[in-house]
Amino acid sequence: MKFTGIALLSALVVSPVTAFAPRSSLSSSRSTTTSLDYSVGIVGATGAVGKEIRQCLETRDKLPVDQLRIFGSERSAGTKVSTKYGEVTVELFSVDAARQCDVVFLAVDGDFALKYAKDICDGEDGSVVIDNSSAFRYEKDIPLVVPEINGAETKKCKLIANPNCTTAIGLMALWPLIQKFGMKRVIMSTYQASSGAGQPGMDELKAGTKDWLEGKPVVNKIFAHPLPFNVIPQIDKFQDNGYTKEEMKVTWETRKICGLDDNMPISCSAVRIPTIRAHSEVIVLETVEPADVQAAREVLDAAPGVKLVDDPANLQYPMPLTATGQYDVEVGRIRKSLAFGDYGLEFFVCGDQLLRGAALNAVLIAEEMDTNGSLKAKVVA
């Protein structure tokens, strides 16, 4: 179930920078000050992202979980969910119940997060909250985190914002190159799957494709136009500057996560395409230092969370077909930019936005906080 807006609330109780120093990346080992396992809560666990959060916790098995608690609406409360940690009964959400957890993942919409997130984490006895919505991404004092880039930011606050899926996927490839060659500007074009709109988006594409093939009218409620056999150059609402909010998220969030100047030129065009999972991105980077293609390949091949797929002679390059269900972001088609010459690179990125762009990144944040000691198990008397 995907919680949205008022329905959810009623259902639940309650100038350009030219050089960059390396930033903190993932901590290497668990803090010696954390020895207890955690009580972990997921709100929205039956939605597309919530399901993936649970599966990431189970399959990675790096965050020590003593108890998993799943919170839902009146409709789902009382149902049973089989997990690696045993059979879990879905609980009716309340702030008091969520505050009993050590860490709470919010896989719900921004209205819910705005109403409840700070109440869950408030005070010394509050829980760590990792929010997957856009509610807090642009608040100055709330960290917006991709752990491989700025994991140390998690030490500053118990409320952590998860980035937009497009931003997180692109930065996995972009950040190592920025560190190596510097950055003057970035131009990005994204080709985003139906799952960017959650389970309803995937369902609408599947049903619409079936109807189209059977010669029936295609109904669109989730997307601005019918998506089957079509592309839609609009994701989210248009802004006064002609960009959509989805496109501006890439600009705003890249600057914040990478610690870039507010005037750093970053431009994005976002297109919805009729695929189920995994977003694709063409990224053009103008560099400060001359950018050698082979050196770029070596940097990306060594980067955590990145899989180099760059063998055009053998038709090997990133695709949604191969990136779907994978933790690592695929990067390929790496070449010198004809627009920027020796000071430019162009490459193609593909990543599963339900994982790297949402659930996996959220779980990695919790793992980083466990490792650096900012996530602590509450001692129950």
Short mmCIF file of C-alpha atoms in Angstrom, two decimals:
data_model
loop_
_atom_site.label_atom_id
_atom_site.label_comp_id
_atom_site.label_asym_id
_atom_site.label_seq_id
_atom_site.Cartn_x
_atom_site.Cartn_y
_atom_site.Cartn_z
CA MET A 1 0.00 0.00 0.00
CA LYS A 2 1.32 3.45 -0.83
CA PHE A 3 0.31 6.09 1.71
CA THR A 4 -0.54 9.47 0.20
CA GLY A 5 -1.56 12.85 1.55
CA ILE A 6 -4.70 13.32 3.60
CA ALA A 7 -5.79 9.73 3.03
CA LEU A 8 -2.69 8.51 4.80
CA LEU A 9 -3.07 10.90 7.71
CA SER A 10 -6.64 9.80 8.31
CA ALA A 11 -5.73 6.13 7.97
CA LEU A 12 -3.00 6.25 10.60
CA VAL A 13 -3.42 7.05 14.24
CA VAL A 14 -1.95 10.07 14.85
CA SER A 15 30.24 31.23 -7.65
CA PRO A 16 31.44 27.96 -9.22
CA VAL A 17 33.82 25.94 -7.07
CA THR A 18 36.81 24.65 -9.04
CA ALA A 19 38.56 22.32 -6.61
CA PHE A 20 37.34 19.79 -4.07
CA ALA A 21 38.99 18.00 -1.18
CA PRO A 22 37.97 14.38 -0.54
CA ARG A 23 34.93 14.06 1.69
CA SER A 24 34.12 11.39 4.26
CA SER A 25 33.02 8.07 2.82
CA LEU A 26 31.58 4.96 4.41
CA SER A 27 33.16 4.05 7.74
CA SER A 28 35.06 0.79 7.62
CA SER A 29 34.10 -0.95 10.85
CA ARG A 30 31.46 -0.84 13.54
CA SER A 31 32.02 1.53 16.45
CA THR A 32 33.15 -0.21 19.61
CA THR A 33 30.62 1.87 21.56
CA THR A 34 27.71 0.06 19.87
CA SER A 35 27.29 -3.49 21.06
CA LEU A 36 23.54 -4.02 21.22
CA ASP A 37 21.30 -5.01 18.33
CA TYR A 38 18.60 -2.64 17.23
CA SER A 39 14.85 -2.33 17.22
CA VAL A 40 14.06 -1.26 13.65
CA GLY A 41 10.75 0.19 12.48
CA ILE A 42 9.41 0.62 8.97
CA VAL A 43 6.43 2.85 8.24
CA GLY A 44 4.94 2.10 4.83
CA ALA A 45 6.48 -1.37 4.65
CA THR A 46 3.85 -2.68 2.22
CA GLY A 47 4.64 -0.08 -0.46
CA ALA A 48 7.26 -0.49 -3.19
CA VAL A 49 10.07 1.25 -1.29
CA GLY A 50 9.09 -0.16 2.08
CA LYS A 51 9.24 -3.72 0.77
CA GLU A 52 12.71 -3.07 -0.64
CA ILE A 53 13.93 -1.62 2.66
CA ARG A 54 12.96 -4.81 4.46
CA GLN A 55 14.59 -6.95 1.78
CA CYS A 56 17.79 -4.88 1.91
CA LEU A 57 17.95 -5.31 5.68
CA GLU A 58 17.51 -9.06 5.27
CA THR A 59 19.82 -9.70 2.33
CA ARG A 60 22.66 -7.38 3.33
CA ASP A 61 22.47 -8.51 6.97
CA LYS A 62 24.94 -5.83 8.05
CA LEU A 63 22.73 -3.83 10.40
CA PRO A 64 22.28 -5.94 13.56
CA VAL A 65 18.51 -6.21 13.98
CA ASP A 66 17.10 -7.59 17.21
CA GLN A 67 13.48 -6.72 16.44
CA LEU A 68 11.70 -5.58 13.27
CA ARG A 69 8.49 -3.62 13.72
CA ILE A 70 6.18 -2.79 10.82
CA PHE A 71 3.70 0.06 11.12
CA GLY A 72 0.66 0.48 8.91
CA SER A 73 -2.87 1.78 8.59
CA GLU A 74 -6.04 0.46 10.18
CA ARG A 75 -6.56 -1.66 7.07
CA SER A 76 -3.21 -3.46 7.33
CA ALA A 77 -2.84 -3.51 11.14
CA GLY A 78 -3.03 -7.04 12.49
CA THR A 79 -1.86 -8.74 9.32
CA LYS A 80 1.19 -10.99 9.46
CA VAL A 81 4.41 -10.56 7.47
CA SER A 82 7.02 -13.31 7.22
CA THR A 83 10.54 -11.94 7.62
CA LYS A 84 14.06 -13.17 8.32
CA TYR A 85 13.52 -11.96 11.87
CA GLY A 86 10.38 -14.04 12.34
CA GLU A 87 6.72 -13.44 11.68
CA VAL A 88 5.89 -9.78 12.27
CA THR A 89 2.40 -8.46 13.06
CA VAL A 90 1.71 -5.11 11.40
CA GLU A 91 1.05 -2.50 14.08
CA LEU A 92 -1.19 0.54 13.91
CA PHE A 93 1.15 3.52 13.72
CA SER A 94 1.57 5.84 16.66
CA VAL A 95 4.38 8.22 17.57
CA ASP A 96 4.82 6.57 20.96
CA ALA A 97 5.23 3.14 19.39
CA ALA A 98 7.69 4.44 16.78
CA ARG A 99 9.77 6.13 19.49
CA GLN A 100 10.36 2.73 21.07
CA CYS A 101 12.50 1.83 18.04
CA ASP A 102 16.15 2.75 17.69
CA VAL A 103 15.76 3.65 14.02
CA VAL A 104 12.63 4.25 11.96
CA PHE A 105 12.50 4.20 8.16
CA LEU A 106 9.75 6.38 6.72
CA ALA A 107 8.64 5.05 3.32
CA VAL A 108 5.60 7.31 3.12
CA ASP A 109 4.83 10.67 1.56
CA GLY A 110 5.99 14.12 2.58
CA ASP A 111 2.76 15.10 4.34
CA PHE A 112 3.16 12.21 6.76
CA ALA A 113 6.85 12.93 7.29
CA LEU A 114 6.21 16.60 8.01
CA LYS A 115 3.54 15.70 10.55
CA TYR A 116 5.37 12.96 12.45
CA ALA A 117 9.11 12.70 11.72
CA LYS A 118 10.34 15.31 14.18
CA ASP A 119 8.04 14.01 16.92
CA ILE A 120 9.54 10.54 16.49
CA CYS A 121 13.14 11.74 16.83
CA ASP A 122 12.67 14.60 19.31
CA GLY A 123 14.68 14.57 22.54
CA GLU A 124 17.45 12.41 23.93
CA ASP A 125 15.19 9.36 23.93
CA GLY A 126 13.95 9.91 20.39
CA SER A 127 14.60 7.52 17.52
CA VAL A 128 16.80 8.03 14.50
CA VAL A 129 14.52 8.73 11.54
CA ILE A 130 15.56 8.12 7.92
CA ASP A 131 13.00 9.79 5.67
CA ASN A 132 12.54 8.77 2.04
CA SER A 133 10.29 11.69 1.11
CA SER A 134 11.34 15.15 -0.07
CA ALA A 135 9.97 16.81 3.09
CA PHE A 136 13.31 17.73 4.68
CA ARG A 137 15.86 17.51 1.87
CA TYR A 138 16.31 21.24 1.52
CA GLU A 139 16.32 22.21 5.20
CA LYS A 140 19.75 23.59 6.05
CA ASP A 141 20.21 21.76 9.34
CA ILE A 142 18.98 18.34 8.18
CA PRO A 143 21.60 16.16 6.47
CA LEU A 144 20.89 14.91 2.95
CA VAL A 145 23.09 11.85 2.64
CA VAL A 146 24.63 9.47 0.15
CA PRO A 147 26.88 7.55 2.57
CA GLU A 148 29.76 7.02 0.13
CA ILE A 149 29.98 10.80 -0.31
CA ASN A 150 29.01 12.52 2.94
CA GLY A 151 28.34 9.79 5.48
CA ALA A 152 29.90 11.83 8.28
CA GLU A 153 26.94 14.23 8.04
CA THR A 154 24.86 11.58 9.83
CA LYS A 155 26.64 12.49 13.08
CA LYS A 156 24.96 15.90 13.12
CA CYS A 157 21.29 15.00 13.45
CA LYS A 158 18.90 12.16 14.25
CA LEU A 159 16.67 13.06 11.30
CA ILE A 160 18.31 12.17 7.98
CA ALA A 161 16.87 12.86 4.53
CA ASN A 162 17.25 10.35 1.70
CA PRO A 163 17.94 11.96 -1.69
CA ASN A 164 15.82 11.92 -4.82
CA CYS A 165 16.36 8.68 -6.73
CA THR A 166 17.76 10.40 -9.83
CA THR A 167 20.27 12.36 -7.79
CA ALA A 168 21.51 9.36 -5.81
CA ILE A 169 22.05 7.23 -8.91
CA GLY A 170 23.86 9.95 -10.85
CA LEU A 171 26.11 10.96 -7.96
CA MET A 172 27.47 7.45 -7.53
CA ALA A 173 29.27 7.91 -10.86
CA LEU A 174 29.70 11.66 -10.80
CA TRP A 175 31.32 12.08 -7.38
CA PRO A 176 34.45 9.98 -8.00
CA LEU A 177 35.07 11.93 -11.22
CA ILE A 178 34.58 15.26 -9.44
CA GLN A 179 37.18 14.22 -6.89
CA LYS A 180 39.62 13.21 -9.63
CA PHE A 181 39.17 16.00 -12.17
CA GLY A 182 37.17 18.76 -10.49
CA MET A 183 33.93 20.20 -11.84
CA LYS A 184 32.91 23.33 -13.71
CA ARG A 185 29.41 22.29 -14.76
CA VAL A 186 27.17 19.29 -15.29
CA ILE A 187 24.43 18.67 -17.86
CA MET A 188 22.22 15.66 -17.22
CA SER A 189 19.39 14.03 -19.16
CA THR A 190 17.40 11.34 -17.36
CA TYR A 191 15.17 8.57 -18.65
CA GLN A 192 13.08 7.44 -15.71
CA ALA A 193 11.11 4.24 -15.26
CA SER A 194 7.46 3.99 -14.27
CA SER A 195 8.44 2.74 -10.82
CA GLY A 196 9.58 6.26 -10.04
CA ALA A 197 5.87 6.80 -9.39
CA GLY A 198 5.72 3.77 -7.09
CA GLN A 199 3.63 0.65 -7.45
CA PRO A 200 0.70 2.60 -8.96
CA GLY A 201 2.98 3.82 -11.74
CA MET A 202 4.14 0.31 -12.58
CA ASP A 203 0.58 -0.98 -12.47
CA GLU A 204 -0.63 1.76 -14.82
CA LEU A 205 2.10 0.99 -17.35
CA LYS A 206 1.38 -2.75 -17.30
CA ALA A 207 -2.38 -2.30 -17.62
CA GLY A 208 -2.01 0.39 -20.29
CA THR A 209 0.36 -1.74 -22.35
CA LYS A 210 -2.08 -4.64 -22.25
CA ASP A 211 -4.96 -2.37 -23.28
CA TRP A 212 -2.93 -0.81 -26.11
CA LEU A 213 -1.99 -4.22 -27.52
CA GLU A 214 -5.63 -5.29 -27.37
CA GLY A 215 -6.78 -2.15 -29.17
CA LYS A 216 -8.50 -0.70 -26.10
CA PRO A 217 -8.30 2.93 -24.87
CA VAL A 218 -5.35 3.55 -22.55
CA VAL A 219 -6.31 5.28 -19.30
CA ASN A 220 -3.78 7.47 -17.50
CA LYS A 221 -4.28 8.62 -13.91
CA ILE A 222 -0.75 8.52 -12.52
CA PHE A 223 1.10 10.03 -15.47
CA ALA A 224 0.29 13.23 -17.38
CA HIS A 225 -0.27 11.21 -20.58
CA PRO A 226 -0.52 7.52 -21.47
CA LEU A 227 2.96 6.03 -20.99
CA PRO A 228 2.88 2.81 -23.07
CA PHE A 229 4.86 3.23 -26.31
CA ASN A 230 5.41 6.87 -25.39
CA VAL A 231 7.85 9.16 -23.58
CA ILE A 232 6.73 12.09 -21.43
CA PRO A 233 9.12 15.05 -21.01
CA GLN A 234 7.59 15.99 -17.67
CA ILE A 235 8.17 14.59 -14.19
CA ASP A 236 6.60 16.59 -11.35
CA LYS A 237 5.28 20.13 -11.65
CA PHE A 238 6.72 22.88 -13.84
CA GLN A 239 8.52 25.70 -12.06
CA ASP A 240 8.66 29.40 -12.96
CA ASN A 241 12.04 28.92 -14.67
CA GLY A 242 10.63 26.32 -17.10
CA TYR A 243 12.26 23.35 -15.39
CA THR A 244 10.20 20.75 -13.55
CA LYS A 245 10.60 20.21 -9.83
CA GLU A 246 12.16 16.80 -10.53
CA GLU A 247 14.83 18.50 -12.64
CA MET A 248 15.50 21.15 -10.01
CA LYS A 249 15.84 18.45 -7.33
CA VAL A 250 18.95 17.22 -9.15
CA THR A 251 20.44 20.72 -9.06
CA TRP A 252 19.57 21.48 -5.45
CA GLU A 253 20.49 18.08 -4.05
CA THR A 254 23.75 17.65 -5.94
CA ARG A 255 24.97 20.98 -4.58
CA LYS A 256 23.98 20.09 -1.02
CA ILE A 257 25.31 16.51 -0.93
CA CYS A 258 28.62 17.35 -2.60
CA GLY A 259 29.13 20.61 -0.73
CA LEU A 260 29.17 22.67 -3.92
CA ASP A 261 28.71 26.39 -4.32
CA ASP A 262 25.08 27.52 -4.69
CA ASN A 263 25.97 28.92 -8.13
CA MET A 264 27.53 25.74 -9.50
CA PRO A 265 25.93 25.23 -12.94
CA ILE A 266 23.93 21.99 -12.92
CA SER A 267 21.16 21.44 -15.45
CA CYS A 268 18.83 18.46 -15.84
CA SER A 269 16.10 17.37 -18.25
CA ALA A 270 13.92 14.54 -16.96
CA VAL A 271 11.84 12.22 -19.17
CA ARG A 272 9.47 9.43 -18.13
CA ILE A 273 9.90 6.31 -20.29
CA PRO A 274 7.84 3.08 -20.52
CA THR A 275 10.12 0.76 -18.55
CA ILE A 276 9.32 -0.91 -15.23
CA ARG A 277 12.46 -0.37 -13.14
CA ALA A 278 15.87 1.33 -13.22
CA HIS A 279 16.49 4.93 -14.22
CA SER A 280 19.00 5.82 -16.93
CA GLU A 281 21.02 9.02 -17.19
CA VAL A 282 23.30 10.69 -19.72
CA ILE A 283 25.76 12.88 -17.84
CA VAL A 284 28.08 15.47 -19.37
CA LEU A 285 30.77 16.77 -17.02
CA GLU A 286 32.99 19.78 -17.74
CA THR A 287 36.10 19.37 -15.61
CA VAL A 288 38.69 21.66 -14.07
CA GLU A 289 41.64 19.42 -14.91
CA PRO A 290 42.18 17.62 -18.24
CA ALA A 291 40.09 14.44 -18.11
CA ASP A 292 41.72 11.28 -19.41
CA VAL A 293 39.18 8.62 -20.42
CA GLN A 294 41.25 5.68 -19.22
CA ALA A 295 41.89 7.37 -15.89
CA ALA A 296 38.16 7.97 -15.57
CA ARG A 297 37.49 4.28 -16.17
CA GLU A 298 40.00 3.32 -13.49
CA VAL A 299 38.48 5.74 -10.99
CA LEU A 300 34.98 4.42 -11.61
CA ASP A 301 36.11 0.79 -11.54
CA ALA A 302 37.50 1.36 -8.05
CA ALA A 303 34.54 3.37 -6.75
CA PRO A 304 32.27 1.71 -4.15
CA GLY A 305 28.73 1.09 -5.33
CA VAL A 306 29.71 1.39 -9.01
CA LYS A 307 29.95 -1.34 -11.64
CA LEU A 308 31.95 -0.47 -14.75
CA VAL A 309 30.15 -1.80 -17.84
CA ASP A 310 32.08 -0.20 -20.68
CA ASP A 311 32.94 -2.52 -23.56
CA PRO A 312 31.13 -1.14 -26.62
CA ALA A 313 33.01 -3.46 -28.98
CA ASN A 314 31.20 -6.37 -27.35
CA LEU A 315 27.93 -4.46 -26.91
CA GLN A 316 28.44 -4.16 -23.16
CA TYR A 317 27.01 -0.99 -21.59
CA PRO A 318 24.54 -0.05 -18.84
CA MET A 319 20.88 -0.94 -19.39
CA PRO A 320 17.74 -1.10 -17.22
CA LEU A 321 17.55 -4.79 -18.08
CA THR A 322 20.85 -5.51 -16.34
CA ALA A 323 20.69 -2.83 -13.62
CA THR A 324 17.28 -3.88 -12.28
CA GLY A 325 17.56 -5.58 -8.91
CA GLN A 326 21.25 -4.73 -8.56
CA TYR A 327 22.77 -2.77 -5.68
CA ASP A 328 25.55 -1.22 -7.77
CA VAL A 329 25.01 1.53 -10.33
CA GLU A 330 26.19 0.61 -13.83
CA VAL A 331 28.39 3.13 -15.67
CA GLY A 332 29.60 2.96 -19.26
CA ARG A 333 29.81 4.70 -22.66
CA ILE A 334 32.65 6.75 -21.16
CA ARG A 335 34.13 9.11 -23.73
CA LYS A 336 35.71 12.50 -24.22
CA SER A 337 33.03 15.14 -24.69
CA LEU A 338 33.01 16.76 -28.12
CA ALA A 339 31.53 19.86 -26.49
CA PHE A 340 34.27 20.35 -23.88
CA GLY A 341 37.22 18.51 -25.44
CA ASP A 342 40.05 17.60 -23.07
CA TYR A 343 38.08 19.14 -20.21
CA GLY A 344 34.95 17.07 -20.59
CA LEU A 345 33.55 13.58 -20.14
CA GLU A 346 30.29 12.00 -21.26
CA PHE A 347 28.95 8.77 -19.84
CA PHE A 348 25.79 6.70 -19.37
CA VAL A 349 24.50 5.58 -15.98
CA CYS A 350 21.80 3.08 -15.07
CA GLY A 351 20.62 2.18 -11.58
CA ASP A 352 17.68 0.62 -9.81
CA GLN A 353 15.92 3.62 -8.30
CA LEU A 354 13.98 1.51 -5.80
CA LEU A 355 17.34 0.32 -4.44
CA ARG A 356 20.23 2.75 -4.89
CA GLY A 357 17.79 5.58 -5.37
CA ALA A 358 15.70 4.80 -2.29
CA ALA A 359 15.71 1.67 -0.12
CA LEU A 360 19.36 0.66 -0.37
CA ASN A 361 20.58 4.20 0.25
CA ALA A 362 18.34 4.43 3.34
CA VAL A 363 19.69 1.14 4.72
CA LEU A 364 23.27 2.22 3.97
CA ILE A 365 22.61 5.38 5.99
CA ALA A 366 21.57 3.26 8.97
CA GLU A 367 24.62 1.03 8.52
CA GLU A 368 26.87 4.10 8.40
CA MET A 369 25.30 5.46 11.59
CA ASP A 370 25.82 2.10 13.28
CA THR A 371 29.45 2.09 12.19
CA ASN A 372 30.25 5.68 13.17
CA GLY A 373 28.44 5.44 16.50
CA SER A 374 25.63 7.91 15.83
CA LEU A 375 23.03 5.10 15.97
CA LYS A 376 22.78 3.64 19.45
CA ALA A 377 20.55 0.93 20.84
CA LYS A 378 18.31 2.07 23.68
CA VAL A 379 18.86 0.26 26.94
CA VAL A 380 15.57 -1.14 28.12
CA ALA A 381 15.28 -1.45 31.88
#
